[in-house]
Tab-separated table of C-alpha atoms and ligand atoms in Angstrom:
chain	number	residue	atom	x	y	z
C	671	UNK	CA	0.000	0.000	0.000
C	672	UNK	CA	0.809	3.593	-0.388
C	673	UNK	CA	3.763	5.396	1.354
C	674	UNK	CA	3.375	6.374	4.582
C	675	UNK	CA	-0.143	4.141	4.763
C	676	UNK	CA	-0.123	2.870	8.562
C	677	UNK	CA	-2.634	0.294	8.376
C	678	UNK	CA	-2.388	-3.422	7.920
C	679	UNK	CA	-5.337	-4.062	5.983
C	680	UNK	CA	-7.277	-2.685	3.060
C	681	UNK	CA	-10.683	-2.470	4.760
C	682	UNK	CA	-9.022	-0.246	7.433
C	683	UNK	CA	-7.120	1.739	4.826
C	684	UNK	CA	-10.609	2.375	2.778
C	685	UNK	CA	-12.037	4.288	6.182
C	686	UNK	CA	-9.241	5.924	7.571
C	687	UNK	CA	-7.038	6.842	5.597
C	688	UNK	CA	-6.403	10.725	4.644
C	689	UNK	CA	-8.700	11.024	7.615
C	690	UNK	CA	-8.923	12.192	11.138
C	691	UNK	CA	-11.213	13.887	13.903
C	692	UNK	CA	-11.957	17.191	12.899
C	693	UNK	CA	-9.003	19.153	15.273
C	694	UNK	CA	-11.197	22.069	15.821
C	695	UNK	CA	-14.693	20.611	17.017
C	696	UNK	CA	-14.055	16.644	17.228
C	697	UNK	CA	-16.402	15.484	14.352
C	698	UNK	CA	-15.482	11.699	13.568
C	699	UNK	CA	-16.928	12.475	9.443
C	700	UNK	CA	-15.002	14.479	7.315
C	701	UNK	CA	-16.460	18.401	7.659
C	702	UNK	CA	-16.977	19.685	3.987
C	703	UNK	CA	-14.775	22.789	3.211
C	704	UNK	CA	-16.167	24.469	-0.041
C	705	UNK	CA	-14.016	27.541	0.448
C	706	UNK	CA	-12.652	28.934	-2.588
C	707	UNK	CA	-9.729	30.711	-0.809
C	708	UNK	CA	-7.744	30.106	2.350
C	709	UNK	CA	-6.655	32.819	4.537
C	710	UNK	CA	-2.725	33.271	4.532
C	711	UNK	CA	0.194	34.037	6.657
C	712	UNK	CA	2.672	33.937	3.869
C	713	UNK	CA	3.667	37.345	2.101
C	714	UNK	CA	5.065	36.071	-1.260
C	715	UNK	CA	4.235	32.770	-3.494
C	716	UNK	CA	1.299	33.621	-5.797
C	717	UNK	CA	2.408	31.255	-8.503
C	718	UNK	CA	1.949	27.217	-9.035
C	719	UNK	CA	5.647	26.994	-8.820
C	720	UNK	CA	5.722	27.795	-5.201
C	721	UNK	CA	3.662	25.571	-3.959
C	722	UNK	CA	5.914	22.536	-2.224
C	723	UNK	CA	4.477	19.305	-0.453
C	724	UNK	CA	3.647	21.433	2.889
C	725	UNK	CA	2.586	24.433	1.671
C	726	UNK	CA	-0.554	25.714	3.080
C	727	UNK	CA	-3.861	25.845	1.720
C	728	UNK	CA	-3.966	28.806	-0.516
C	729	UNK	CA	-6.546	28.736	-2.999
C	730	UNK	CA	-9.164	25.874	-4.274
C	731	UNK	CA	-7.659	25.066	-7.772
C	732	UNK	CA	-4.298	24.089	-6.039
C	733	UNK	CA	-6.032	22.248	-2.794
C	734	UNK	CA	-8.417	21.603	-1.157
C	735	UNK	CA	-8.555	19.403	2.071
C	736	UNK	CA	-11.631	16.759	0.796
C	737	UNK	CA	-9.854	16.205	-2.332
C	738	UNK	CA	-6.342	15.750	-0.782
C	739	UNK	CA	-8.164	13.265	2.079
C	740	UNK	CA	-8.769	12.144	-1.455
C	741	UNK	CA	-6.309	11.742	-2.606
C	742	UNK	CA	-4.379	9.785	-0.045
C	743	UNK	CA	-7.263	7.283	0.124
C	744	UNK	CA	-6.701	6.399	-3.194
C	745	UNK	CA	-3.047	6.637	-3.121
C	746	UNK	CA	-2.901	4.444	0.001
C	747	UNK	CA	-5.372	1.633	-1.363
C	748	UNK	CA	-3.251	1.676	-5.415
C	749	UNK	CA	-0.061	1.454	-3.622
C	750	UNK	CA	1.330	4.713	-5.339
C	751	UNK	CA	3.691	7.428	-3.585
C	752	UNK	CA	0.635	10.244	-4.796
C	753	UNK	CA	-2.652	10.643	-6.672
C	754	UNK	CA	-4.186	13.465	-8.542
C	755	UNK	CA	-8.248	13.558	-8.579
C	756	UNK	CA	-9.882	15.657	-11.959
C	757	UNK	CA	-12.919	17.093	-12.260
C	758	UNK	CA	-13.978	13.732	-14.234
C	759	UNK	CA	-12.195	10.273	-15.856
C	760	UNK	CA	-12.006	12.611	-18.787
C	761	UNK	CA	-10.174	15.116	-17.682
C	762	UNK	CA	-7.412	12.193	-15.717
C	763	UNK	CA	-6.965	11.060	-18.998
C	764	UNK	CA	-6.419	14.471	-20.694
C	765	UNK	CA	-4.242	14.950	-17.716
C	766	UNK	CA	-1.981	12.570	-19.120
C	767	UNK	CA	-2.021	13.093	-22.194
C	768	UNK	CA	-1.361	16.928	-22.047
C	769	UNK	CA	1.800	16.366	-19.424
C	770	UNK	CA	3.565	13.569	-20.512
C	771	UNK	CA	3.064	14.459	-24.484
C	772	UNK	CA	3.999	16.997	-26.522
C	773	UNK	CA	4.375	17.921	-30.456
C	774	UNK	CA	6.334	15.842	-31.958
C	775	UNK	CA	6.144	12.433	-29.868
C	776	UNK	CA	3.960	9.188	-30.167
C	777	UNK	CA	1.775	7.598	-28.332
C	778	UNK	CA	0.621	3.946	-28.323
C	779	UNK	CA	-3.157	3.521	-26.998
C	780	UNK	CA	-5.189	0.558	-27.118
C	781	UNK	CA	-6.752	0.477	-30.273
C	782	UNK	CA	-10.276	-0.781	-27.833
C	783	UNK	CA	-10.881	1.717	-24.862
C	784	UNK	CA	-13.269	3.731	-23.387
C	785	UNK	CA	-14.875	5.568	-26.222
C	786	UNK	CA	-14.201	8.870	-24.963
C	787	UNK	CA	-10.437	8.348	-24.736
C	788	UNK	CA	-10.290	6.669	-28.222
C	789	UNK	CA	-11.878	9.923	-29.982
C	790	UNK	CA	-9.701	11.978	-27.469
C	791	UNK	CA	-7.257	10.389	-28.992
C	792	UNK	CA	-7.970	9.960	-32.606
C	793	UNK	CA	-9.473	13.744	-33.160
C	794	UNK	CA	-8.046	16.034	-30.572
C	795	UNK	CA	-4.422	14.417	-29.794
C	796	UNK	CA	-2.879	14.795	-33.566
C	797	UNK	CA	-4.711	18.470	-33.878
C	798	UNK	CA	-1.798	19.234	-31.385
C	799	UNK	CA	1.158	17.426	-33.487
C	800	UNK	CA	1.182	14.551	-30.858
C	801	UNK	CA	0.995	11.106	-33.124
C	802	UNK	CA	-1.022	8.421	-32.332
C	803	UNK	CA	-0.815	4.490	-32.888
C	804	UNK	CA	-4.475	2.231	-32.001
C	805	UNK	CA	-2.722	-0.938	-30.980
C	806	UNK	CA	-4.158	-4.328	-29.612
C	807	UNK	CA	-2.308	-4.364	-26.536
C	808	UNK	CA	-3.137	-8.247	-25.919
C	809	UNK	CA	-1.047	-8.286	-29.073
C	810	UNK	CA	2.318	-7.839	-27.553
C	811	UNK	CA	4.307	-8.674	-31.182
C	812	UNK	CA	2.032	-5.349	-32.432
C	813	UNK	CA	3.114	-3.639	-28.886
C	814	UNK	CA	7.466	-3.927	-29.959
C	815	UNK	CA	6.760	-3.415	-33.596
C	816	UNK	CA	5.005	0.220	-32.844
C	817	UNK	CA	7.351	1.440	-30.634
C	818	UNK	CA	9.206	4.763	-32.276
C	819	UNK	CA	12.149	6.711	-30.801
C	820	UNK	CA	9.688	9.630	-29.890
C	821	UNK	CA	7.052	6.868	-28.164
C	822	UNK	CA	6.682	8.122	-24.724
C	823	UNK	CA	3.926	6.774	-23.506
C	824	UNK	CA	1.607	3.626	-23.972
C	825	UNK	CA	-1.756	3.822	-22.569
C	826	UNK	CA	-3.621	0.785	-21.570
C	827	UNK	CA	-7.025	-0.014	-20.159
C	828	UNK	CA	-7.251	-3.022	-18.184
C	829	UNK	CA	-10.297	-5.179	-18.269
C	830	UNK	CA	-11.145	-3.502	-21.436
C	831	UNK	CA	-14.546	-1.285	-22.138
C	832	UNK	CA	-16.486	-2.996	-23.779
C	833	UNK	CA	-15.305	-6.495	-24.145
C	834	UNK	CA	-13.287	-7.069	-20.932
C	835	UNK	CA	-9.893	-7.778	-22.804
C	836	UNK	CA	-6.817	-7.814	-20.612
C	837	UNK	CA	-3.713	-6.301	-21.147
C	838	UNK	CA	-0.525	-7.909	-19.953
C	839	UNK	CA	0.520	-4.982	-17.894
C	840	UNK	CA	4.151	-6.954	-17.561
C	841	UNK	CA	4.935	-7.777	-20.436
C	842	UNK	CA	3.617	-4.357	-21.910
C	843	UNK	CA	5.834	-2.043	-18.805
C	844	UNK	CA	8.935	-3.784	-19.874
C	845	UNK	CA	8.442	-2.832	-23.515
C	846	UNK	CA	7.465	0.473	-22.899
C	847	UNK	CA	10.490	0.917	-19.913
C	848	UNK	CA	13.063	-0.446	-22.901
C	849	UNK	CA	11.668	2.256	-24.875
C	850	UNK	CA	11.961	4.612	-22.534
C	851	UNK	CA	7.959	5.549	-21.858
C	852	UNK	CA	5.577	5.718	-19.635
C	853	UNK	CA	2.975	3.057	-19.222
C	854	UNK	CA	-0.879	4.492	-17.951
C	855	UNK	CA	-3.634	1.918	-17.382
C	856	UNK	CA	-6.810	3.224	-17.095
C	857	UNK	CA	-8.064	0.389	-14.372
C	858	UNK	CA	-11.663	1.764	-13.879
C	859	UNK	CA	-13.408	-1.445	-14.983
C	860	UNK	CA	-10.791	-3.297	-12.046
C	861	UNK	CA	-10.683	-0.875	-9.482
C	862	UNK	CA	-7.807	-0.468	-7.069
C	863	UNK	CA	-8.295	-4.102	-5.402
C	864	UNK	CA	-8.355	-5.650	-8.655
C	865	UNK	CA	-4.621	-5.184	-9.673
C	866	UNK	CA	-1.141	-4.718	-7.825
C	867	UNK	CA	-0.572	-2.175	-11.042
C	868	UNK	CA	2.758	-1.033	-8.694
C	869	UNK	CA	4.081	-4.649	-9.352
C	870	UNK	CA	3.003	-4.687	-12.693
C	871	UNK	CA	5.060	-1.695	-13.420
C	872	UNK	CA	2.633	0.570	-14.770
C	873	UNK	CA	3.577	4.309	-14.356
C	874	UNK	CA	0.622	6.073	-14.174
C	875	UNK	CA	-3.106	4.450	-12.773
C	876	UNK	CA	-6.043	6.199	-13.779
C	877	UNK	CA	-9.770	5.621	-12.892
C	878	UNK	CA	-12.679	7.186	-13.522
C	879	UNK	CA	-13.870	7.569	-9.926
C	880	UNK	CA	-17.748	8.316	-10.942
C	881	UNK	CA	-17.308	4.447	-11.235
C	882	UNK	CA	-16.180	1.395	-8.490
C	883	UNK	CA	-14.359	4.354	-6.073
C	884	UNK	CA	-17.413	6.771	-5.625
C	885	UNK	CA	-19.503	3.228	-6.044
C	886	UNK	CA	-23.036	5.284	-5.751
C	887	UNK	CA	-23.580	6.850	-8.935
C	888	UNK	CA	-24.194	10.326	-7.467
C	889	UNK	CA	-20.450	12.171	-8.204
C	890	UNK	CA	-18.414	12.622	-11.359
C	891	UNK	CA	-14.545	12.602	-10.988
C	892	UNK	CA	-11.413	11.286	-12.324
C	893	UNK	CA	-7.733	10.461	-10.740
C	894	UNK	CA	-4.544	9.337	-11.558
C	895	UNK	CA	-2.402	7.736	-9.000
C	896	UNK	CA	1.862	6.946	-9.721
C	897	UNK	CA	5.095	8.297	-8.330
C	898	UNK	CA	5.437	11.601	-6.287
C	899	UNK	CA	7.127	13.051	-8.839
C	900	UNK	CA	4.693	12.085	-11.956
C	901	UNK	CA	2.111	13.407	-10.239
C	902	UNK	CA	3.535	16.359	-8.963
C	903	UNK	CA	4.258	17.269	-13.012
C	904	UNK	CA	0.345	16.530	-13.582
C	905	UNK	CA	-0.765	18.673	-9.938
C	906	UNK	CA	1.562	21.934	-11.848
C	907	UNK	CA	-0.053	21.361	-15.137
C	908	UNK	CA	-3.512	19.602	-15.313
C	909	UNK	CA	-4.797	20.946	-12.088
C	910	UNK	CA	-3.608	24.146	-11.307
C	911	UNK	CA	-2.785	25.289	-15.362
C	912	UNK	CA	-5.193	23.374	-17.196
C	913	UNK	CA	-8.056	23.782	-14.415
C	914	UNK	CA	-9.728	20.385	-14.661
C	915	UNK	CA	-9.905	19.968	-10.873
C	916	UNK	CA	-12.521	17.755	-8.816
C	917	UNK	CA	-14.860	19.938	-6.700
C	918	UNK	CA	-14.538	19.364	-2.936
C	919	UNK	CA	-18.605	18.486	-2.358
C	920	UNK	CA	-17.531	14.790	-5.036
C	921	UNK	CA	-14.719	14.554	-3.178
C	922	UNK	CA	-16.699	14.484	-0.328
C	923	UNK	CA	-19.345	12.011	-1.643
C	924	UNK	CA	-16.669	10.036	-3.559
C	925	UNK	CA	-14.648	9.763	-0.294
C	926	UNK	CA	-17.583	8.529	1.324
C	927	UNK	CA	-18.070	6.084	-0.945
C	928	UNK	CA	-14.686	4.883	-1.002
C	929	UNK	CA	-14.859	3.689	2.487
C	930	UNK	CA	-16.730	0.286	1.623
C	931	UNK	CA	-14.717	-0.371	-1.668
C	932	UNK	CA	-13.334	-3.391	-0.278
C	933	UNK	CA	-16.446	-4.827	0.842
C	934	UNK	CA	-18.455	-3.484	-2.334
C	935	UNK	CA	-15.510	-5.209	-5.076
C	936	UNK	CA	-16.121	-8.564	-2.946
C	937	UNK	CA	-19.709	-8.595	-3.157
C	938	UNK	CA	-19.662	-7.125	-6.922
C	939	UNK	CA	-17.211	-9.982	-7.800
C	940	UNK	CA	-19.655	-12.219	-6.178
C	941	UNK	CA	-22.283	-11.344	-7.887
C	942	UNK	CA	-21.009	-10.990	-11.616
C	943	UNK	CA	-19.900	-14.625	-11.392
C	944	UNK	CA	-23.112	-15.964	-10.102
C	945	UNK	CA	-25.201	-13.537	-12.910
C	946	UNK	CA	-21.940	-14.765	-15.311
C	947	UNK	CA	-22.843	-18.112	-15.185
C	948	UNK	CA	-26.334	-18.061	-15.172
C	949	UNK	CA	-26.194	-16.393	-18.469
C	950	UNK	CA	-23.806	-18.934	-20.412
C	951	UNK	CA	-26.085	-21.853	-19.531
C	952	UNK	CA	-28.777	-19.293	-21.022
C	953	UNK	CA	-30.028	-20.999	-24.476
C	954	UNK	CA	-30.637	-17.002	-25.703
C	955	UNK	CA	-27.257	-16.480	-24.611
C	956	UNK	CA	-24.520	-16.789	-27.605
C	957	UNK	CA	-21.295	-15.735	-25.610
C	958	UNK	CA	-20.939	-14.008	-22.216
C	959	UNK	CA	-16.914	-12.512	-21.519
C	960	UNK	CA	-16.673	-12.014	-17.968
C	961	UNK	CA	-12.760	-12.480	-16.252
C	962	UNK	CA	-13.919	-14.780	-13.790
C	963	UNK	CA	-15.503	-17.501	-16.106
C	964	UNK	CA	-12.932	-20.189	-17.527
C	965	UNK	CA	-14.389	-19.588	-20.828
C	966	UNK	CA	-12.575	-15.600	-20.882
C	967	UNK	CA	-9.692	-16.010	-23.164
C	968	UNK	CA	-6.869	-14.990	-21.287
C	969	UNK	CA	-8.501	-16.871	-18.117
C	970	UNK	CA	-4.558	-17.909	-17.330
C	971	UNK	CA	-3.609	-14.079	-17.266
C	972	UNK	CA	-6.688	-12.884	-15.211
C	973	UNK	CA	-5.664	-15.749	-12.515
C	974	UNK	CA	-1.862	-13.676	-13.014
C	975	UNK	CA	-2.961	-10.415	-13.103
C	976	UNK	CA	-6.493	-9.471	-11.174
C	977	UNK	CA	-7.264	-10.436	-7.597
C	978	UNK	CA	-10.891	-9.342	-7.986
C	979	UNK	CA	-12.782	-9.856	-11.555
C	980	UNK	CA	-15.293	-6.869	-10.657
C	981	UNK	CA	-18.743	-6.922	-11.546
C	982	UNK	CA	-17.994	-5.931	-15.312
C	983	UNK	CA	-19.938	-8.489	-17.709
C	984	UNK	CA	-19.987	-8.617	-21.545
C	985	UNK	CA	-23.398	-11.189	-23.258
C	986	UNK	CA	-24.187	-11.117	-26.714
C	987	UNK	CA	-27.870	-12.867	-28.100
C	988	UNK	CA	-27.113	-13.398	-31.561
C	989	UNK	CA	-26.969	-10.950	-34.032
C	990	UNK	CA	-27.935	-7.583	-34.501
C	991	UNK	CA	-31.589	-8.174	-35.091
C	992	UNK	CA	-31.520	-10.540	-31.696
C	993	UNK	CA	-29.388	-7.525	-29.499
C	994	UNK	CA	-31.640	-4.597	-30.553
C	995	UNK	CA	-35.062	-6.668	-30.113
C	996	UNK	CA	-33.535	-7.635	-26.404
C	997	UNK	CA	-32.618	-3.928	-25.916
C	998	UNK	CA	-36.413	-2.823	-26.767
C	999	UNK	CA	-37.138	-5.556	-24.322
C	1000	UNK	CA	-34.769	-4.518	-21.597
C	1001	UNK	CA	-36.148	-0.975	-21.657
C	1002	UNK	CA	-39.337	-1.580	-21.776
C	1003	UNK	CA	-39.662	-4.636	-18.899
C	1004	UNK	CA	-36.712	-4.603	-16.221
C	1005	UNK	CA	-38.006	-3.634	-13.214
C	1006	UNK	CA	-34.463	-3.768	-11.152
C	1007	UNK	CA	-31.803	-3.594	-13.832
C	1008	UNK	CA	-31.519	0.595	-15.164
C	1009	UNK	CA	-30.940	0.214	-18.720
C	1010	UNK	CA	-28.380	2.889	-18.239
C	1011	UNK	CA	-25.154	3.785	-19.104
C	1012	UNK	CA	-21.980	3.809	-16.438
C	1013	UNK	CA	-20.923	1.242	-14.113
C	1014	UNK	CA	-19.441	0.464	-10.566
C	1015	UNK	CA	-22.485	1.485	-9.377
C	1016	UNK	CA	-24.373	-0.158	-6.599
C	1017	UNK	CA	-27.395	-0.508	-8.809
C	1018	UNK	CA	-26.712	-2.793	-11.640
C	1019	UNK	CA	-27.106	-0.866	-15.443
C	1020	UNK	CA	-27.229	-2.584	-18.848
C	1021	UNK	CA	-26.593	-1.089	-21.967
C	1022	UNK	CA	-26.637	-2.287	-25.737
C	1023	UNK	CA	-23.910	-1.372	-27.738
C	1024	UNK	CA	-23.606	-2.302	-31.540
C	1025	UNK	CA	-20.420	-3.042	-33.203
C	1026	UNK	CA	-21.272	-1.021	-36.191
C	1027	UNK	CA	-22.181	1.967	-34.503
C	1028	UNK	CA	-18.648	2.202	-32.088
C	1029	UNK	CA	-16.574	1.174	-35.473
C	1030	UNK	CA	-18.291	4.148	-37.057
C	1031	UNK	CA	-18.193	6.620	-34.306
C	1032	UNK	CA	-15.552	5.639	-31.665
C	1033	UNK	CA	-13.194	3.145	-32.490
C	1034	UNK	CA	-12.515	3.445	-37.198
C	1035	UNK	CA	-10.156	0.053	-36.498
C	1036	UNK	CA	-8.838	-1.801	-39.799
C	1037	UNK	CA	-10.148	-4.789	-41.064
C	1038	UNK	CA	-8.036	-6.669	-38.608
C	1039	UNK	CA	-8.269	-4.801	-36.017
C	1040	UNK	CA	-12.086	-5.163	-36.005
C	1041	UNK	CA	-12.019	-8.451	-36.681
C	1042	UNK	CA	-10.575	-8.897	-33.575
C	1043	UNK	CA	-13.272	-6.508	-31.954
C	1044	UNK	CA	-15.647	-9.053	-33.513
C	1045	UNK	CA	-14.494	-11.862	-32.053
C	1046	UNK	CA	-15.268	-10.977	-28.954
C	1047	UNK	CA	-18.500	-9.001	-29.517
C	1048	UNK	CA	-20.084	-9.864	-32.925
C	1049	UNK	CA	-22.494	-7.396	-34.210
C	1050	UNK	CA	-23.349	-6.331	-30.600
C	1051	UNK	CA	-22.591	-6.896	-26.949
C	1052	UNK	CA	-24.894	-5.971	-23.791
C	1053	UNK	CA	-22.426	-4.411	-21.188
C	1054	UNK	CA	-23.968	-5.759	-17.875
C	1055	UNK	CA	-22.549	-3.967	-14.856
C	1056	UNK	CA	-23.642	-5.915	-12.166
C	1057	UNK	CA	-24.691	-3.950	-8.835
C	1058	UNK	CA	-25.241	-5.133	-5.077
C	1059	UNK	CA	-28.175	-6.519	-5.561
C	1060	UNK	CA	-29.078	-10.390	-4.606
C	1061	UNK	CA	-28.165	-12.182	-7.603
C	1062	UNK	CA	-31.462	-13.901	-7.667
C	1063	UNK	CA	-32.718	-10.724	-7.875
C	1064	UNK	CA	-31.232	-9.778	-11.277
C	1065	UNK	CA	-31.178	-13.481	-12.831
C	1066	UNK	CA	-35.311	-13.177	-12.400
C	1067	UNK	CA	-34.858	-9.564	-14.052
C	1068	UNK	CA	-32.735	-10.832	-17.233
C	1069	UNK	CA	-34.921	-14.026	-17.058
C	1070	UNK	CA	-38.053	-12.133	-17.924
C	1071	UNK	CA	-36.364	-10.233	-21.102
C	1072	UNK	CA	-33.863	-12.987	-22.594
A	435	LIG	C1	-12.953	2.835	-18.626
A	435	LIG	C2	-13.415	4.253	-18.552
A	435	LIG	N1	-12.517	5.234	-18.531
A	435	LIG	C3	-12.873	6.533	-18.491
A	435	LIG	C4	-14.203	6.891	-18.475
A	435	LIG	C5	-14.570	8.353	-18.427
A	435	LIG	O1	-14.976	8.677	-17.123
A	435	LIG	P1	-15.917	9.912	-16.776
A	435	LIG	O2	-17.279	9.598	-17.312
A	435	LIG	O3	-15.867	9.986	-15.277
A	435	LIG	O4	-15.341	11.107	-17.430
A	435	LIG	C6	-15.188	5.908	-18.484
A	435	LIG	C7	-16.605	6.272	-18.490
A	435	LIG	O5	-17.473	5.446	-18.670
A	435	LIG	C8	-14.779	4.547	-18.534
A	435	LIG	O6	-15.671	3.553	-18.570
């Protein structure tokens, strides 16, 4: 766990770190401060570059105390020296991006991520000279062969969104550390008790906290945990220059949240396998890709790499005629299931999404490329995050629209 973390165990780390007893009137919960400025003793130091690790609180943009209790919580639980929370998952991954790259260098991203990073990345990223390479990181042949001179980063997602693919985080650090880049994984759909990223080697940790961390589905917000000094680049930059900062009322909710991860991850994992395998002995069902099943293709590296499989599932039901009749369905007959997008919430949210449509509007990968993509979701895949509710619960929910 992270440096300077005092407790033994995770559960205890979730509630108490970055926290203590209010030192003015004794409250045992976090006060809220939304104070845009702090009053100061200091004469001089009005610019980012003064700020060092003690400074005082000066002004919101470059602290604030319920995003740097924050902070440490999620620090302590990754294992990282530091951690930087963004107004969104968004803006952590634009956070990257804009420190670590600049005109002239190249950047390897997984040719499959989060939609919103892959058009980040494919229409803003080369507007600013920065080139980019979609690679299928599973593909770790494809992973040497695009590595340039000017690569300095490779940025992963680990299970990926949509399809739960897995990266190799080893095997992909050591190509990108003999290259001489930085390695990001963006572990939203694991959370931080899903990997030891640290011992993986990966650089740079993102999630988007709106997910697992905040775990309620009431708060936006982003962060990206690594070394003290990676992050203290991103705090200078994407925080205090760039603006993208998380407000201290998420922080507050988020924080709150946070407390039960490790119980919440258990009882997700739980969960997703018992709704997993329910589905693939579903006759509707044509394929389900979930990291706990045997059936996931890289079932040797999720027993490697992931100590919890999450509550992330993947089911197709046939083709793309069968997935948008089961959508109509879905909409019009769950009664617990929120036919929703997000995830890592503690209600459970399904969403269609067609292969044709994310080729067209997100993803543009080559023939090969999306053959790949097809392999895993056909012409369609329902992403299934599964919630805390009793499994029975959901299974009689899909039951009635399957
Ligand atoms: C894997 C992943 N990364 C990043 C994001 C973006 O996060 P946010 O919506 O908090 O900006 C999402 C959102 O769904 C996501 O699923």
């Amino acid at each position: 766990m992270g440096k300077g973390n005092i407790y033994k165990g995770i559960q205890t780390t979730a509630i108490h770190a970055g926290e203590a007893p209010d030192p003015t009137t004794g409250a045992s919960a976090p006060p809220l401060y939304m104070s845009s400025t702090f009053v100061t003793e200091n004469v001089a130091g009005f610019s980012a570059h003064d700020i060092g690790e003690d400074s005082p609180y000066l002004y919101a943009r470059w602290a604030n105390p319920n995003v740097a209790a924050l902070e440490t919580k999620i620090a302590a639980l990754q294992g990282t020296e530091d951690c930087l929370c963004t107004a969104s998952g968004m803006a952590a991954a634009t956070a990257i991006f804009l420190t670590f790259l600049s005109a002239g260098d190249h950047v390897i991203v997984s040719d499959v991520s989060y939609a919103g990073v892959a058009e980040l990345a494919r229409d803003t990223l080369p507007r600013m000279g920065i080139e980019v390479s979609t690679v299928n990181l599973s593909d770790l042949e494809a992973v040497s062969a695009a590595m340039r001179p000017s690569t300095k980063l490779i940025h992963s997602e680990s299970p990926v969104n949509p399809i739960l693919r897995l990266t190799d985080l080893k095997a992909v650090a050591d190509i990108a550390h003999a290259g001489g880049a930085l390695l990001s994984c963006d572990a939203t759909f694991a959370s931080p008790l899903g990997m030891d990223t640290q011992a993986l080697g990966v650089d740079l940790v993102m999630h988007s906290i709106t997910k697992y961390i905040g775990g309620h589905g009431d708060a936006v917000g982003g962060a990206v945990a690594g070394s003290a000094e990676l992050i203290g680049r991103m705090r200078l930059e994407a925080a205090i220059h760039h603006g993208g900062i998380l407000s201290p009322f998420n922080a507050w909710l988020i924080s709150r949240g946070m407390s039960t991860l490790p119980l919440r991850m258990k009882a997700h994992e739980a969960g997703a396998q018992a709704v997993a395998e329910w589905l693939e002995a579903h006759p509707r069902v044509t394929r389900v890709m979930y990291p706990g099943l045997v059936s996931h293709p890289q079932h040797a590296l999720v027993q490697a790499q992931m100590s919890n499989t999450s509550g992330m599932i993947a089911f197709q039901v046939g083709d793309v005629a069968a997935g948008q009749a089961a959508a109509q369905k879905m909409i019009d007959q769950l009664q617990v299931i929120h036919y929703a997008v997000s995830l890592g919430h503690h209600r459970s949210l399904v969403f269609w999404m067609e292969t044709a449509g994310l080729m067209e509007t997100s993803f543009r990968l080559d023939p090969a490329q999306e053959a790949d993509y097809r392999a895993y979701a056909g012409d369609g895949i329902f992403r299934l995050s599964v919630g805390l509710e009793d499994a029975e619960d959901l299974i009689a929910d899909l039951d009635r629209v399957l």
